[in-house]
Each structure stands twice: as structure tokens, then as C-alpha cells.
Amino acid sequence: MVSAVIVAAGSGSRMQSNIPKPFLPLGKHIVLAYALQALQVASEIDEIIVVTRPEFLETVTDLKAKYDLSKLVPPVPGGATRLASVRIGIRTCSPNAGLILVHDAARPCLTQELIRDCLASARRFGSGVAAARAVDSLKSATDDGFVKASIDRSSVWMVQTPQVFRADLLRSAIGNVSDSDPAITDEASIAQVCGIPVRLVENRLPNPKLTTPGDIPLLSALLFHTDLYSPVSGNPNPKADS
Ligand code: C5P
């Protein structure tokens, strides 16, 4: 079986809002609802685990009935770092999970194609991690902003979520890293530290992570003013009244 873990336990300090990013409104839904519905629609996903802050457990539970999320299991409280939250999510997955998909709640542009491609890669290579090729010119710089060198962008990728791993690999790898290690920013970093090959899956569509207030209009434009994500993605189309 395939388990999906959505991490939604951040505080969202960069959003300058009291409401954490997954619970902010975006169109007619909260941000978290987009990934939840995409994973519910994905036929290969069997269960969805949401890791969230204790004060939002009830909010997440209520989404099950609101969006008819048959795959959603009771949410679990998260940890102090993203890695701690991922660890809790992985522990909550069914022992029968053969693959585990991890996704940031703050990325609502999750398409069926991307879910499928990451799962297919993980079945074949043990891992499938969404990523986009670097398009801008890349420089390394000093702390005060002076360029030190150019970086060859031809081999540079920007890594996103979803990230899918064979469950046995991810479970053993996460046992070898500390929750407070600043070098571990995602599951791919955990795998790298443990010598597990990480296979990138090219995502040609924008998949921004809601990070600052300026990202709300960007996400709205992508989701509601293009036909890139709906209806093929299974994402709800807020223009169609529910
Ligand atoms: O803060 P950042 O943008 O890196 O967070 C990425 C995702 O990880 C968000 O969906 C956030 O809710 C989640 N997270 C978490 N537990 C934490 C910190 C972040 O689940 N302690």
C-alpha cells in the first residue's frame, strides 16, 4: 500500500500571520485542502496522514467530512522542526506501507501527473522527488551580498515535494539523523546522508511553496486563472461553485 504524509505543523512566521500557512484561505478553500483533495483523488494513494499543530487537530478532522476524504486517518500532532514532524508522520503510517509520499501542506499546486510520476520513479528506483531545473543564472555570494563565483546551472535542480521513498529505506534512514540537524531540509537530504540514491522527477509546472504574503496572489493566479491545475489535476476549481 501507499501512505501519504502531509506536513502542516509549521508556525508560518515568514507569513506575518497568526494563522499557519496550511490554514490560510486561498480562493474558497484553505491551502491544505488543495493537496488533500489531490491525494484523495489519486487512485494509488491508500491513506493520508496530516501532521499538524495540536490546536489544529480538530480543524483537520473536520475536513474529512467537509471534503469527503475517505483516505484521511486521524491527524497527529507535529514536532518542533519539519524533520520531527516528518518522523511522527512516518511512524503513523500503516506498517503495510510499501511506499511513503511526503508533501508540504504549503504547496497547493499538486497535480495527479506529479503524484503518478513520483510514485512510478519510487517503484522503479526506490525514490522519486519532484524537482525543477534551475532557470536563473546562479551565483554564490558572501554574507554581505558580493558575488564570489558563478555556478554552472546545467546540473542544478530546485527540489520540491512530493518526495516518495520506499518505506523501508525511509524508515531506516530517518533513524540515522537528528531532528535538529540544519542540513536536513527535506526527505531527500535524509536519504543523501544515508547514501540512498535520490531520483529526481522533473516537474514542468510551477509548484511554489507558500512562504511570504506575496505568494498568495501568485498561487491564486496559477490555480484560478490558468487551466494548468484544474480539472486534470483533480484540484478543486473554486470558480465552479460547490
Ligand atoms: O517552514 P517551511 O516552509 O519549510 O515548511 C514546509 C512545510 O513543513 C509546511 O507545510 C509546514 O507546515 C511543515 N512543517 C511542519 N512542522 C514544523 C515545521 C514545518 O510540519 N515544525
GROMACS .gro file of C-alpha atoms and ligand atoms in nm:
model
  263
    1MET     CA    1   0.000   0.000   0.000
    2VAL     CA    2   0.097   0.366  -0.037
    3SER     CA    3   0.078   0.616   0.252
    4ALA     CA    4   0.088   0.993   0.208
    5VAL     CA    5   0.212   1.221   0.485
    6ILE     CA    6   0.124   1.591   0.464
    7VAL     CA    7   0.332   1.805   0.700
    8ALA     CA    8   0.128   2.101   0.823
    9ALA     CA    9   0.275   2.176   1.166
   10GLY     CA   10   0.482   2.487   1.088
   11SER     CA   11   0.423   2.822   1.254
   12GLY     CA   12   0.446   3.027   0.933
   13SER     CA   13   0.646   3.311   1.090
   14ARG     CA   14   0.756   3.441   0.746
   15MET     CA   15   0.389   3.491   0.652
   16GLN     CA   16   0.349   3.757   0.925
   17SER     CA   17   0.018   3.595   1.015
   18ASN     CA   18  -0.120   3.434   1.332
   19ILE     CA   19  -0.269   3.162   1.118
   20PRO     CA   20  -0.019   2.898   0.996
   21LYS     CA   21   0.018   2.869   0.616
   22PRO     CA   22  -0.183   2.546   0.567
   23PHE     CA   23  -0.489   2.709   0.725
   24LEU     CA   24  -0.488   3.039   0.537
   25PRO     CA   25  -0.769   3.092   0.287
   26LEU     CA   26  -0.682   3.056  -0.084
   27GLY     CA   27  -0.987   3.106  -0.303
   28LYS     CA   28  -1.277   2.918  -0.147
   29HIS     CA   29  -1.064   2.666   0.040
   30ILE     CA   30  -0.783   2.668   0.292
   31VAL     CA   31  -0.435   2.599   0.150
   32LEU     CA   32  -0.418   2.247   0.296
   33ALA     CA   33  -0.742   2.142   0.125
   34TYR     CA   34  -0.582   2.150  -0.222
   35ALA     CA   35  -0.316   1.886  -0.154
   36LEU     CA   36  -0.564   1.682   0.050
   37GLN     CA   37  -0.808   1.665  -0.238
   38ALA     CA   38  -0.536   1.587  -0.493
   39LEU     CA   39  -0.415   1.295  -0.279
   40GLN     CA   40  -0.772   1.176  -0.217
   41VAL     CA   41  -0.834   1.166  -0.594
   42ALA     CA   42  -0.503   0.985  -0.669
   43SER     CA   43  -0.603   0.621  -0.713
   44GLU     CA   44  -0.265   0.483  -0.599
   45ILE     CA   45  -0.278   0.654  -0.257
   46ASP     CA   46  -0.438   0.442   0.018
   47GLU     CA   47  -0.413   0.658   0.332
   48ILE     CA   48  -0.342   1.023   0.411
   49ILE     CA   49  -0.181   1.132   0.738
   50VAL     CA   50  -0.180   1.500   0.829
   51VAL     CA   51   0.074   1.614   1.088
   52THR     CA   52  -0.031   1.945   1.239
   53ARG     CA   53  -0.012   2.169   1.543
   54PRO     CA   54  -0.221   2.044   1.839
   55GLU     CA   55  -0.461   2.340   1.817
   56PHE     CA   56  -0.546   2.249   1.453
   57LEU     CA   57  -0.615   1.877   1.502
   58GLU     CA   58  -0.988   1.940   1.520
   59THR     CA   59  -0.983   2.164   1.212
   60VAL     CA   60  -0.816   1.885   1.013
   61THR     CA   61  -1.058   1.624   1.147
   62ASP     CA   62  -1.348   1.842   1.030
   63LEU     CA   63  -1.206   1.848   0.675
   64LYS     CA   64  -1.273   1.474   0.644
   65ALA     CA   65  -1.649   1.523   0.631
   66LYS     CA   66  -1.635   1.858   0.454
   67TYR     CA   67  -1.440   1.722   0.156
   68ASP     CA   68  -1.543   1.356   0.181
   69LEU     CA   69  -1.184   1.244   0.243
   70SER     CA   70  -1.225   0.870   0.294
   71LYS     CA   71  -0.845   0.817   0.297
   72LEU     CA   72  -0.776   1.068   0.576
   73VAL     CA   73  -0.679   0.898   0.904
   74PRO     CA   74  -0.693   1.087   1.238
   75PRO     CA   75  -0.435   1.370   1.231
   76VAL     CA   76  -0.136   1.366   1.464
   77PRO     CA   77   0.044   1.650   1.647
   78GLY     CA   78   0.373   1.759   1.488
   79GLY     CA   79   0.717   1.841   1.623
   80ALA     CA   80   0.943   2.144   1.665
   81THR     CA   81   1.113   2.103   1.325
   82ARG     CA   82   0.991   1.986   0.986
   83LEU     CA   83   1.204   1.674   1.026
   84ALA     CA   84   1.046   1.599   1.364
   85SER     CA   85   0.702   1.631   1.204
   86VAL     CA   86   0.802   1.403   0.916
   87ARG     CA   87   0.933   1.148   1.167
   88ILE     CA   88   0.599   1.148   1.350
   89GLY     CA   89   0.412   1.115   1.020
   90ILE     CA   90   0.623   0.819   0.910
   91ARG     CA   91   0.567   0.645   1.244
   92THR     CA   92   0.192   0.691   1.198
   93CYS     CA   93   0.189   0.528   0.852
   94SER     CA   94   0.050   0.178   0.827
   95PRO     CA   95   0.313  -0.094   0.880
   96ASN     CA   96   0.191  -0.227   0.543
   97ALA     CA   97   0.306   0.085   0.357
   98GLY     CA   98   0.548  -0.012   0.079
   99LEU     CA   99   0.591   0.347  -0.039
  100ILE     CA  100   0.563   0.670   0.160
  101LEU     CA  101   0.493   1.004  -0.007
  102VAL     CA  102   0.574   1.320   0.190
  103HIS     CA  103   0.424   1.653   0.087
  104ASP     CA  104   0.433   2.008   0.225
  105ALA     CA  105   0.084   2.136   0.306
  106ALA     CA  106   0.207   2.475   0.186
  107ARG     CA  107   0.232   2.352  -0.179
  108PRO     CA  108  -0.122   2.352  -0.319
  109CYS     CA  109  -0.027   2.306  -0.689
  110LEU     CA  110  -0.009   1.928  -0.660
  111THR     CA  111  -0.113   1.754  -0.981
  112GLN     CA  112  -0.217   1.396  -1.048
  113GLU     CA  113   0.063   1.368  -1.303
  114LEU     CA  114   0.328   1.465  -1.049
  115ILE     CA  115   0.194   1.220  -0.789
  116ARG     CA  116   0.192   0.944  -1.052
  117ASP     CA  117   0.541   1.022  -1.183
  118CYS     CA  118   0.698   1.036  -0.834
  119LEU     CA  119   0.533   0.705  -0.737
  120ALA     CA  120   0.644   0.539  -1.061
  121SER     CA  121   1.002   0.655  -1.003
  122ALA     CA  122   0.998   0.526  -0.642
  123ARG     CA  123   0.868   0.188  -0.758
  124ARG     CA  124   1.150   0.163  -1.010
  125PHE     CA  125   1.443   0.333  -0.834
  126GLY     CA  126   1.346   0.343  -0.464
  127SER     CA  127   1.283   0.719  -0.470
  128GLY     CA  128   1.103   0.986  -0.672
  129VAL     CA  129   1.147   1.351  -0.574
  130ALA     CA  130   0.973   1.640  -0.751
  131ALA     CA  131   1.217   1.900  -0.879
  132ALA     CA  132   1.257   2.175  -1.136
  133ARG     CA  133   1.566   2.269  -1.334
  134ALA     CA  134   1.731   2.596  -1.233
  135VAL     CA  135   1.647   2.862  -1.490
  136ASP     CA  136   1.809   3.177  -1.348
  137SER     CA  137   2.181   3.248  -1.351
  138LEU     CA  138   2.326   3.116  -1.027
  139LYS     CA  139   2.594   3.280  -0.810
  140SER     CA  140   2.750   3.205  -0.475
  141ALA     CA  141   2.794   3.517  -0.262
  142THR     CA  142   2.940   3.647   0.061
  143ASP     CA  143   2.711   3.716   0.359
  144ASP     CA  144   2.707   4.086   0.266
  145GLY     CA  145   2.592   4.019  -0.090
  146PHE     CA  146   2.906   4.027  -0.305
  147VAL     CA  147   2.930   3.763  -0.576
  148LYS     CA  148   3.208   3.512  -0.525
  149ALA     CA  149   3.155   3.286  -0.825
  150SER     CA  150   2.913   3.169  -1.091
  151ILE     CA  151   2.758   2.827  -1.053
  152ASP     CA  152   2.701   2.604  -1.356
  153ARG     CA  153   2.322   2.579  -1.363
  154SER     CA  154   2.311   2.287  -1.608
  155SER     CA  155   2.331   2.038  -1.323
  156VAL     CA  156   2.137   2.237  -1.059
  157TRP     CA  157   1.780   2.147  -0.962
  158MET     CA  158   1.536   2.307  -0.718
  159VAL     CA  159   1.382   2.035  -0.508
  160GLN     CA  160   1.014   2.040  -0.413
  161THR     CA  161   0.758   1.800  -0.272
  162PRO     CA  162   0.606   1.542  -0.315
  163GLN     CA  163   0.900   1.319  -0.227
  164VAL     CA  164   0.834   0.946  -0.242
  165PHE     CA  165   1.056   0.673  -0.097
  166ARG     CA  166   1.039   0.304  -0.045
  167ALA     CA  167   0.910   0.281   0.312
  168ASP     CA  168   1.187   0.052   0.436
  169LEU     CA  169   1.458   0.289   0.305
  170LEU     CA  170   1.295   0.600   0.454
  171ARG     CA  171   1.226   0.436   0.791
  172SER     CA  172   1.584   0.318   0.832
  173ALA     CA  173   1.735   0.644   0.702
  174ILE     CA  174   1.534   0.867   0.935
  175GLY     CA  175   1.664   0.663   1.229
  176ASN     CA  176   2.014   0.786   1.145
  177VAL     CA  177   1.957   1.164   1.151
  178SER     CA  178   1.891   1.416   1.428
  179ASP     CA  179   1.579   1.637   1.428
  180SER     CA  180   1.794   1.945   1.488
  181ASP     CA  181   2.044   1.889   1.203
  182PRO     CA  182   2.024   2.215   0.997
  183ALA     CA  183   2.147   2.033   0.683
  184ILE     CA  184   1.832   1.820   0.675
  185THR     CA  185   1.571   2.032   0.500
  186ASP     CA  186   1.378   1.751   0.333
  187GLU     CA  187   1.349   1.375   0.292
  188ALA     CA  188   1.597   1.380   0.003
  189SER     CA  189   1.862   1.521   0.242
  190ILE     CA  190   1.791   1.235   0.486
  191ALA     CA  191   1.840   0.984   0.207
  192GLN     CA  192   2.159   1.154   0.084
  193VAL     CA  193   2.314   1.146   0.432
  194CYS     CA  194   2.240   0.774   0.445
  195GLY     CA  195   2.377   0.700   0.098
  196ILE     CA  196   2.037   0.620  -0.055
  197PRO     CA  197   2.016   0.722  -0.424
  198VAL     CA  198   1.772   1.009  -0.475
  199ARG     CA  199   1.600   1.014  -0.814
  200LEU     CA  200   1.465   1.350  -0.929
  201VAL     CA  201   1.135   1.370  -1.118
  202GLU     CA  202   1.111   1.678  -1.338
  203ASN     CA  203   0.803   1.890  -1.268
  204ARG     CA  204   0.749   2.127  -1.560
  205LEU     CA  205   0.463   2.313  -1.388
  206PRO     CA  206   0.515   2.576  -1.118
  207ASN     CA  207   0.479   2.426  -0.769
  208PRO     CA  208   0.555   2.719  -0.536
  209LYS     CA  209   0.561   2.682  -0.159
  210LEU     CA  210   0.355   2.946   0.017
  211THR     CA  211   0.626   3.129   0.211
  212THR     CA  212   0.558   3.503   0.222
  213PRO     CA  213   0.238   3.713   0.183
  214GLY     CA  214   0.333   3.790  -0.181
  215ASP     CA  215   0.290   3.423  -0.267
  216ILE     CA  216  -0.089   3.433  -0.214
  217PRO     CA  217  -0.163   3.632  -0.534
  218LEU     CA  218   0.090   3.417  -0.722
  219LEU     CA  219  -0.080   3.094  -0.613
  220SER     CA  220  -0.425   3.239  -0.685
  221ALA     CA  221  -0.318   3.336  -1.036
  222LEU     CA  222  -0.181   2.988  -1.104
  223LEU     CA  223  -0.475   2.798  -0.958
  224PHE     CA  224  -0.766   3.014  -1.063
  225HIS     CA  225  -0.653   3.200  -1.375
  226THR     CA  226  -0.484   2.919  -1.567
  227ASP     CA  227  -0.617   2.579  -1.665
  228LEU     CA  228  -0.290   2.408  -1.571
  229TYR     CA  229  -0.414   2.258  -1.244
  230SER     CA  230  -0.785   2.207  -1.284
  231PRO     CA  231  -0.965   1.989  -1.371
  232VAL     CA  232  -0.691   1.748  -1.486
  233SER     CA  233  -0.511   1.778  -1.154
  234GLY     CA  234  -0.817   1.683  -0.954
  235ASN     CA  235  -0.772   2.008  -0.768
  236PRO     CA  236  -1.096   2.183  -0.685
  237ASN     CA  237  -1.180   2.469  -0.916
  238PRO     CA  238  -1.308   2.747  -0.691
  239LYS     CA  239  -1.470   2.914  -0.994
  240ALA     CA  240  -1.718   2.626  -1.004
  241ASP     CA  241  -1.946   2.683  -0.708
  242SER     CA  242  -1.969   2.391  -0.467
  243C5P     O1  243   0.858   2.639   0.700
  243C5P     P1  244   0.863   2.562   0.573
  243C5P     O2  245   0.808   2.638   0.457
  243C5P     O3  246   0.993   2.498   0.543
  243C5P     O4  247   0.763   2.440   0.598
  243C5P     C1  248   0.739   2.341   0.499
  243C5P     C2  249   0.625   2.253   0.547
  243C5P     O5  250   0.664   2.183   0.666
  243C5P     C3  251   0.499   2.332   0.580
  243C5P     O6  252   0.386   2.266   0.524
  243C5P     C4  253   0.497   2.332   0.732
  243C5P     O7  254   0.365   2.336   0.787
  243C5P     C5  255   0.566   2.200   0.766
  243C5P     N1  256   0.632   2.200   0.899
  243C5P     C6  257   0.593   2.105   0.994
  243C5P     N2  258   0.649   2.107   1.120
  243C5P     C7  259   0.740   2.200   1.154
  243C5P     C8  260   0.782   2.297   1.058
  243C5P     C9  261   0.725   2.293   0.929
  243C5P     O8  262   0.507   2.021   0.964
  243C5P     N3  263   0.787   2.203   1.277
   0.00000   0.00000   0.00000
